[in-house]
Amino acid sequence: MNQKRTMTLNLTDQEMKVLEDLSNQKDLSKTAVLRQALRLYQLVEVKLAEGGKLFFEDQKKEKAELMVL
Amino acid sequence: MRTSVLLLHRASGEPVEGELFDEVTVEHFLEAQREWRPIVLDAAKRLVEAGAAKEEIPRHWHWDWSSKESDLRVLAYGFVGIAYEGRLQGLMKLETAGRSGRIAAQKGKPLVYVDYLETAPWNIKQIASVLGAKPKFGAIGTRLIEAAVRRSLEEGFKGRLGLHSLSSSERFYLDVCGMTAVGKDPAKQSLLWCEFTPEQAEKFLAGGTA
């Protein structure tokens, strides 16, 4: 693994609550949740840059394209 | 990361020191394609011509590591290789984001996914024998799965690991590694989904199957 660097992150109460909930649901530390988020964000960007599309499919099997900014 | 790992030199039955590394480059992909693929393809052709059963024919004859060059820059992917005396003996691609457990108690919990794991063809008994040789080194797959479990621990996934096994490798993942067979996955060519719980992963790393 590459050497790690430290950063300070300021979150609102609501953001921290979401982070804590995700941490509990996923059985991950808060740092690991944020690392996952970064990886997924980059992965989506790479796939979109390659011409891929990101969809959510609902229970009726209808697809909605997700716009990623 | 570069670390020494023990491989089994099959001819002598003695352990030898190989090198496990995660600084995989496109040169390793090119080496795998140049050195491995023609051998796997040749063995597959010979087995087909000899009328071998479908499950005996290596299903990875069409794999192309060089197509994964762009994946080297993606954080969600990781690669691990094993070399002995400068020659590539095994290669593995991992996914470290977006995958979760399928065992009931592990559902929704993230795991490291082994997307590809390949051992050099001269180390695979079935391929070596069809080409009139004996396999050179053993324990390559075990060392790679150990590395994948360690990566899962580093990621905070507590050793959770998942993969789709080729039919010819199911016995290795289930009997040697001690993974749980969760079921055939119709979304992935009906390959068997195998998974390590944290407890199974810990036992595997300690040297015993779960």
CSV table of C-alpha atoms in Angstrom, one decimal:
chain,number,residue,atom,x,y,z
A,1,MET,CA,0.0,0.0,0.0
A,2,ASN,CA,1.2,3.5,-0.7
A,3,GLN,CA,2.1,5.8,2.2
A,4,LYS,CA,-0.9,7.6,3.6
A,5,ARG,CA,-1.4,11.4,4.2
A,6,THR,CA,-3.6,12.9,6.7
A,7,MET,CA,-6.3,15.6,6.1
A,8,THR,CA,-8.9,17.3,8.2
A,9,LEU,CA,-12.5,17.1,7.1
A,10,ASN,CA,-15.2,19.4,8.4
A,11,LEU,CA,-18.7,18.0,8.1
A,12,THR,CA,-22.1,19.3,9.1
A,13,ASP,CA,-24.1,17.5,11.7
A,14,GLN,CA,-26.3,16.0,9.0
A,15,GLU,CA,-23.3,14.9,6.9
A,16,MET,CA,-21.7,13.3,10.0
A,17,LYS,CA,-25.0,11.5,10.8
A,18,VAL,CA,-25.1,10.0,7.3
A,19,LEU,CA,-21.5,9.0,7.6
A,20,GLU,CA,-22.1,7.4,11.0
A,21,ASP,CA,-25.2,5.5,9.6
A,22,LEU,CA,-23.2,4.3,6.6
A,23,SER,CA,-20.4,3.3,8.9
A,24,ASN,CA,-22.8,1.2,11.0
A,25,GLN,CA,-24.6,-0.3,8.0
A,26,LYS,CA,-21.5,-1.3,6.2
A,27,ASP,CA,-19.5,-2.4,9.2
A,28,LEU,CA,-16.8,0.0,8.2
A,29,SER,CA,-14.8,2.8,9.9
A,30,LYS,CA,-15.8,6.3,8.8
A,31,THR,CA,-12.5,6.6,7.1
A,32,ALA,CA,-13.1,3.4,5.1
A,33,VAL,CA,-16.6,4.7,4.1
A,34,LEU,CA,-15.0,7.9,2.7
A,35,ARG,CA,-12.3,6.0,0.9
A,36,GLN,CA,-15.0,3.8,-0.7
A,37,ALA,CA,-16.9,6.9,-1.8
A,38,LEU,CA,-13.7,8.3,-3.4
A,39,ARG,CA,-13.0,5.1,-5.2
A,40,LEU,CA,-16.6,4.8,-6.5
A,41,TYR,CA,-16.7,8.4,-7.6
A,42,GLN,CA,-13.5,8.0,-9.6
A,43,LEU,CA,-14.7,4.7,-11.1
A,44,VAL,CA,-17.9,6.3,-12.3
A,45,GLU,CA,-16.0,9.2,-13.8
A,46,VAL,CA,-13.6,6.8,-15.6
A,47,LYS,CA,-16.5,4.7,-16.9
A,48,LEU,CA,-18.4,7.8,-18.1
A,49,ALA,CA,-15.3,9.2,-19.8
A,50,GLU,CA,-15.0,5.9,-21.6
A,51,GLY,CA,-18.5,6.4,-23.0
A,52,GLY,CA,-20.3,4.3,-20.4
A,53,LYS,CA,-23.7,5.2,-18.9
A,54,LEU,CA,-24.9,4.8,-15.3
A,55,PHE,CA,-28.4,3.7,-14.7
A,56,PHE,CA,-30.6,2.9,-11.8
A,57,GLU,CA,-33.3,0.2,-12.4
A,58,ASP,CA,-36.5,0.4,-10.3
A,59,GLN,CA,-38.6,-2.5,-9.3
A,60,LYS,CA,-40.7,-2.2,-12.5
A,61,LYS,CA,-37.4,-2.7,-14.4
A,62,GLU,CA,-37.5,0.8,-15.7
A,63,LYS,CA,-34.2,2.5,-16.0
A,64,ALA,CA,-33.3,6.1,-15.2
A,65,GLU,CA,-29.9,7.4,-16.3
A,66,LEU,CA,-28.0,9.0,-13.5
A,67,MET,CA,-26.3,12.3,-14.2
A,68,VAL,CA,-23.0,12.6,-12.5
A,69,LEU,CA,-21.5,16.1,-12.4
B,1,MET,CA,4.9,-3.3,-1.5
B,2,ARG,CA,7.3,-6.2,-2.2
B,3,THR,CA,7.6,-9.1,0.1
B,4,SER,CA,9.0,-12.6,0.1
B,5,VAL,CA,6.6,-15.5,-0.1
B,6,LEU,CA,7.2,-19.3,0.0
B,7,LEU,CA,6.4,-21.3,-3.1
B,8,LEU,CA,6.7,-25.0,-3.6
B,9,HIS,CA,9.3,-26.2,-6.0
B,10,ARG,CA,7.4,-29.3,-7.2
B,11,ALA,CA,10.4,-31.3,-8.6
B,12,SER,CA,12.3,-31.2,-5.3
B,13,GLY,CA,9.4,-30.8,-3.0
B,14,GLU,CA,11.3,-28.0,-1.3
B,15,PRO,CA,10.1,-24.4,-0.6
B,16,VAL,CA,11.6,-21.6,-2.5
B,17,GLU,CA,11.4,-17.9,-2.0
B,18,GLY,CA,9.3,-15.9,-4.5
B,19,GLU,CA,8.4,-12.3,-4.5
B,20,LEU,CA,4.9,-10.9,-4.1
B,21,PHE,CA,4.3,-7.4,-5.2
B,22,ASP,CA,1.5,-4.9,-5.8
B,23,GLU,CA,3.5,-2.5,-8.1
B,24,VAL,CA,2.1,-4.2,-11.2
B,25,THR,CA,2.8,-2.4,-14.5
B,26,VAL,CA,1.8,-2.9,-18.1
B,27,GLU,CA,5.1,-4.7,-18.5
B,28,HIS,CA,3.7,-7.5,-16.4
B,29,PHE,CA,0.5,-7.7,-18.4
B,30,LEU,CA,2.6,-7.9,-21.6
B,31,GLU,CA,4.7,-10.6,-20.1
B,32,ALA,CA,1.7,-12.6,-19.2
B,33,GLN,CA,0.3,-12.3,-22.7
B,34,ARG,CA,3.6,-13.1,-24.3
B,35,GLU,CA,4.8,-15.9,-22.1
B,36,TRP,CA,1.6,-17.5,-20.8
B,37,ARG,CA,-1.2,-17.1,-23.4
B,38,PRO,CA,0.3,-19.1,-26.2
B,39,ILE,CA,0.9,-22.0,-23.8
B,40,VAL,CA,-2.7,-21.9,-22.5
B,41,LEU,CA,-4.0,-21.7,-26.0
B,42,ASP,CA,-1.9,-24.6,-27.2
B,43,ALA,CA,-3.0,-26.7,-24.3
B,44,ALA,CA,-6.7,-25.9,-24.9
B,45,LYS,CA,-6.4,-26.7,-28.6
B,46,ARG,CA,-4.7,-30.1,-27.8
B,47,LEU,CA,-7.4,-31.0,-25.3
B,48,VAL,CA,-10.2,-30.1,-27.7
B,49,GLU,CA,-8.5,-32.2,-30.4
B,50,ALA,CA,-8.1,-35.1,-28.0
B,51,GLY,CA,-11.9,-34.9,-27.2
B,52,ALA,CA,-11.4,-33.9,-23.6
B,53,ALA,CA,-14.4,-33.1,-21.4
B,54,LYS,CA,-15.5,-29.5,-21.5
B,55,GLU,CA,-14.6,-28.9,-17.9
B,56,GLU,CA,-11.0,-30.1,-18.5
B,57,ILE,CA,-10.4,-27.4,-21.2
B,58,PRO,CA,-8.9,-24.2,-19.6
B,59,ARG,CA,-11.6,-21.6,-19.8
B,60,HIS,CA,-9.1,-18.7,-19.5
B,61,TRP,CA,-7.5,-19.2,-22.8
B,62,HIS,CA,-9.0,-15.9,-24.1
B,63,TRP,CA,-8.0,-13.7,-21.1
B,64,ASP,CA,-6.1,-10.6,-22.1
B,65,TRP,CA,-4.3,-8.8,-19.3
B,66,SER,CA,-3.0,-6.1,-21.7
B,67,SER,CA,-6.6,-4.9,-22.0
B,68,LYS,CA,-6.5,-3.9,-18.4
B,69,GLU,CA,-3.8,-1.2,-18.7
B,70,SER,CA,-6.2,1.7,-18.0
B,71,ASP,CA,-7.4,-0.1,-14.9
B,72,LEU,CA,-3.9,0.5,-13.3
B,73,ARG,CA,-5.0,4.2,-12.7
B,74,VAL,CA,-8.3,3.4,-11.1
B,75,LEU,CA,-8.3,3.4,-7.2
B,76,ALA,CA,-11.1,0.8,-7.1
B,77,TYR,CA,-8.8,-1.8,-8.7
B,78,GLY,CA,-5.7,-3.4,-7.4
B,79,PHE,CA,-3.2,-5.8,-8.9
B,80,VAL,CA,-0.9,-8.3,-7.2
B,81,GLY,CA,1.8,-10.4,-8.9
B,82,ILE,CA,4.2,-13.1,-7.9
B,83,ALA,CA,7.6,-13.6,-9.5
B,84,TYR,CA,10.4,-16.2,-9.1
B,85,GLU,CA,13.8,-15.3,-10.3
B,86,GLY,CA,12.4,-12.4,-12.3
B,87,ARG,CA,9.8,-14.5,-14.1
B,88,LEU,CA,6.1,-13.9,-13.5
B,89,GLN,CA,4.4,-16.9,-11.8
B,90,GLY,CA,0.9,-15.5,-11.0
B,91,LEU,CA,-1.2,-12.4,-11.4
B,92,MET,CA,-4.4,-11.2,-9.8
B,93,LYS,CA,-6.8,-8.3,-10.3
B,94,LEU,CA,-8.9,-7.1,-7.3
B,95,GLU,CA,-11.9,-4.8,-7.0
B,96,THR,CA,-11.9,-2.8,-3.7
B,97,ALA,CA,-15.1,-0.8,-4.1
B,98,GLY,CA,-18.7,-1.5,-4.9
B,99,ARG,CA,-18.8,-5.2,-4.0
B,100,SER,CA,-20.6,-6.7,-1.1
B,101,GLY,CA,-21.2,-10.0,0.6
B,102,ARG,CA,-23.9,-12.5,-0.5
B,103,ILE,CA,-23.9,-14.8,2.5
B,104,ALA,CA,-27.0,-13.9,4.5
B,105,ALA,CA,-25.1,-12.5,7.5
B,106,GLN,CA,-22.7,-10.6,5.3
B,107,LYS,CA,-25.2,-8.9,2.9
B,108,GLY,CA,-24.5,-5.3,2.2
B,109,LYS,CA,-21.1,-5.5,3.8
B,110,PRO,CA,-18.2,-4.6,1.5
B,111,LEU,CA,-15.7,-7.1,0.4
B,112,VAL,CA,-12.7,-7.4,-1.8
B,113,TYR,CA,-13.6,-9.1,-5.1
B,114,VAL,CA,-11.1,-11.2,-6.9
B,115,ASP,CA,-11.9,-10.3,-10.5
B,116,TYR,CA,-9.1,-12.3,-12.2
B,117,LEU,CA,-6.5,-14.7,-10.8
B,118,GLU,CA,-4.2,-16.6,-13.1
B,119,THR,CA,-1.3,-18.9,-12.4
B,120,ALA,CA,1.5,-19.3,-15.0
B,121,PRO,CA,0.5,-22.2,-17.2
B,122,TRP,CA,3.7,-24.2,-16.4
B,123,ASN,CA,2.4,-24.3,-12.8
B,124,ILE,CA,-1.0,-25.8,-13.7
B,125,LYS,CA,-1.0,-29.6,-13.6
B,126,GLN,CA,-3.6,-30.1,-16.3
B,127,ILE,CA,-1.9,-27.8,-18.7
B,128,ALA,CA,1.6,-29.0,-18.0
B,129,SER,CA,0.7,-32.6,-18.4
B,130,VAL,CA,-1.0,-32.2,-21.8
B,131,LEU,CA,2.2,-30.5,-23.0
B,132,GLY,CA,4.3,-33.4,-21.6
B,133,ALA,CA,5.7,-31.6,-18.6
B,134,LYS,CA,5.3,-31.5,-14.9
B,135,PRO,CA,4.1,-28.4,-13.0
B,136,LYS,CA,7.0,-26.3,-11.7
B,137,PHE,CA,5.8,-24.3,-8.7
B,138,GLY,CA,2.9,-24.8,-6.3
B,139,ALA,CA,1.1,-22.5,-3.8
B,140,ILE,CA,0.9,-19.6,-6.2
B,141,GLY,CA,-2.9,-19.4,-5.9
B,142,THR,CA,-2.8,-19.8,-2.1
B,143,ARG,CA,-0.3,-16.9,-1.8
B,144,LEU,CA,-2.4,-14.7,-4.0
B,145,ILE,CA,-5.6,-15.4,-2.1
B,146,GLU,CA,-3.7,-14.7,1.1
B,147,ALA,CA,-2.7,-11.3,-0.4
B,148,ALA,CA,-6.3,-10.6,-1.3
B,149,VAL,CA,-7.4,-11.3,2.3
B,150,ARG,CA,-4.7,-9.0,3.6
B,151,ARG,CA,-5.9,-6.3,1.3
B,152,SER,CA,-9.4,-6.8,2.6
B,153,LEU,CA,-8.1,-6.4,6.2
B,154,GLU,CA,-6.2,-3.2,5.1
B,155,GLU,CA,-9.4,-1.8,3.5
B,156,GLY,CA,-11.3,-2.4,6.8
B,157,PHE,CA,-13.4,-5.2,5.2
B,158,LYS,CA,-12.3,-7.6,8.0
B,159,GLY,CA,-11.1,-10.2,5.5
B,160,ARG,CA,-14.3,-10.5,3.6
B,161,LEU,CA,-13.6,-11.8,0.1
B,162,GLY,CA,-15.7,-12.9,-2.9
B,163,LEU,CA,-15.1,-14.3,-6.3
B,164,HIS,CA,-16.7,-16.1,-9.2
B,165,SER,CA,-14.8,-19.4,-9.7
B,166,LEU,CA,-14.2,-21.2,-12.9
B,167,SER,CA,-15.5,-24.8,-12.6
B,168,SER,CA,-11.9,-26.1,-12.7
B,169,SER,CA,-10.9,-24.0,-9.7
B,170,GLU,CA,-14.0,-24.7,-7.5
B,171,ARG,CA,-12.2,-27.4,-5.5
B,172,PHE,CA,-9.3,-25.1,-4.8
B,173,TYR,CA,-11.4,-22.3,-3.4
B,174,LEU,CA,-13.8,-24.5,-1.5
B,175,ASP,CA,-11.5,-27.3,-0.2
B,176,VAL,CA,-8.1,-25.7,-0.1
B,177,CYS,CA,-9.1,-22.2,0.9
B,178,GLY,CA,-12.2,-23.0,2.8
B,179,MET,CA,-14.5,-20.5,1.2
B,180,THR,CA,-18.3,-20.9,1.2
B,181,ALA,CA,-20.1,-21.9,-2.0
B,182,VAL,CA,-23.0,-19.4,-2.1
B,183,GLY,CA,-24.5,-20.5,-5.5
B,184,LYS,CA,-24.2,-20.3,-9.2
B,185,ASP,CA,-24.6,-16.7,-10.5
B,186,PRO,CA,-26.8,-16.5,-13.6
B,187,ALA,CA,-25.5,-12.9,-14.2
B,188,LYS,CA,-21.9,-14.2,-14.5
B,189,GLN,CA,-22.0,-17.2,-16.8
B,190,SER,CA,-23.4,-19.3,-14.0
B,191,LEU,CA,-20.0,-19.3,-12.3
B,192,LEU,CA,-20.0,-20.3,-8.6
B,193,TRP,CA,-19.9,-17.4,-6.2
B,194,CYS,CA,-17.5,-18.2,-3.4
B,195,GLU,CA,-17.1,-16.1,-0.3
B,196,PHE,CA,-15.0,-15.7,2.8
B,197,THR,CA,-16.6,-14.4,6.0
B,198,PRO,CA,-14.3,-12.6,8.4
B,199,GLU,CA,-14.0,-15.7,10.5
B,200,GLN,CA,-13.2,-18.0,7.6
B,201,ALA,CA,-10.6,-15.5,6.3
B,202,GLU,CA,-8.9,-15.4,9.7
B,203,LYS,CA,-8.8,-19.1,9.8
B,204,PHE,CA,-7.4,-19.3,6.2
B,205,LEU,CA,-4.6,-16.8,7.0
B,206,ALA,CA,-3.8,-18.7,10.2
B,207,GLY,CA,-3.0,-21.7,8.0
B,208,GLY,CA,-6.1,-23.9,8.2
B,209,THR,CA,-9.1,-24.0,5.9
B,210,ALA,CA,-12.4,-22.7,7.4
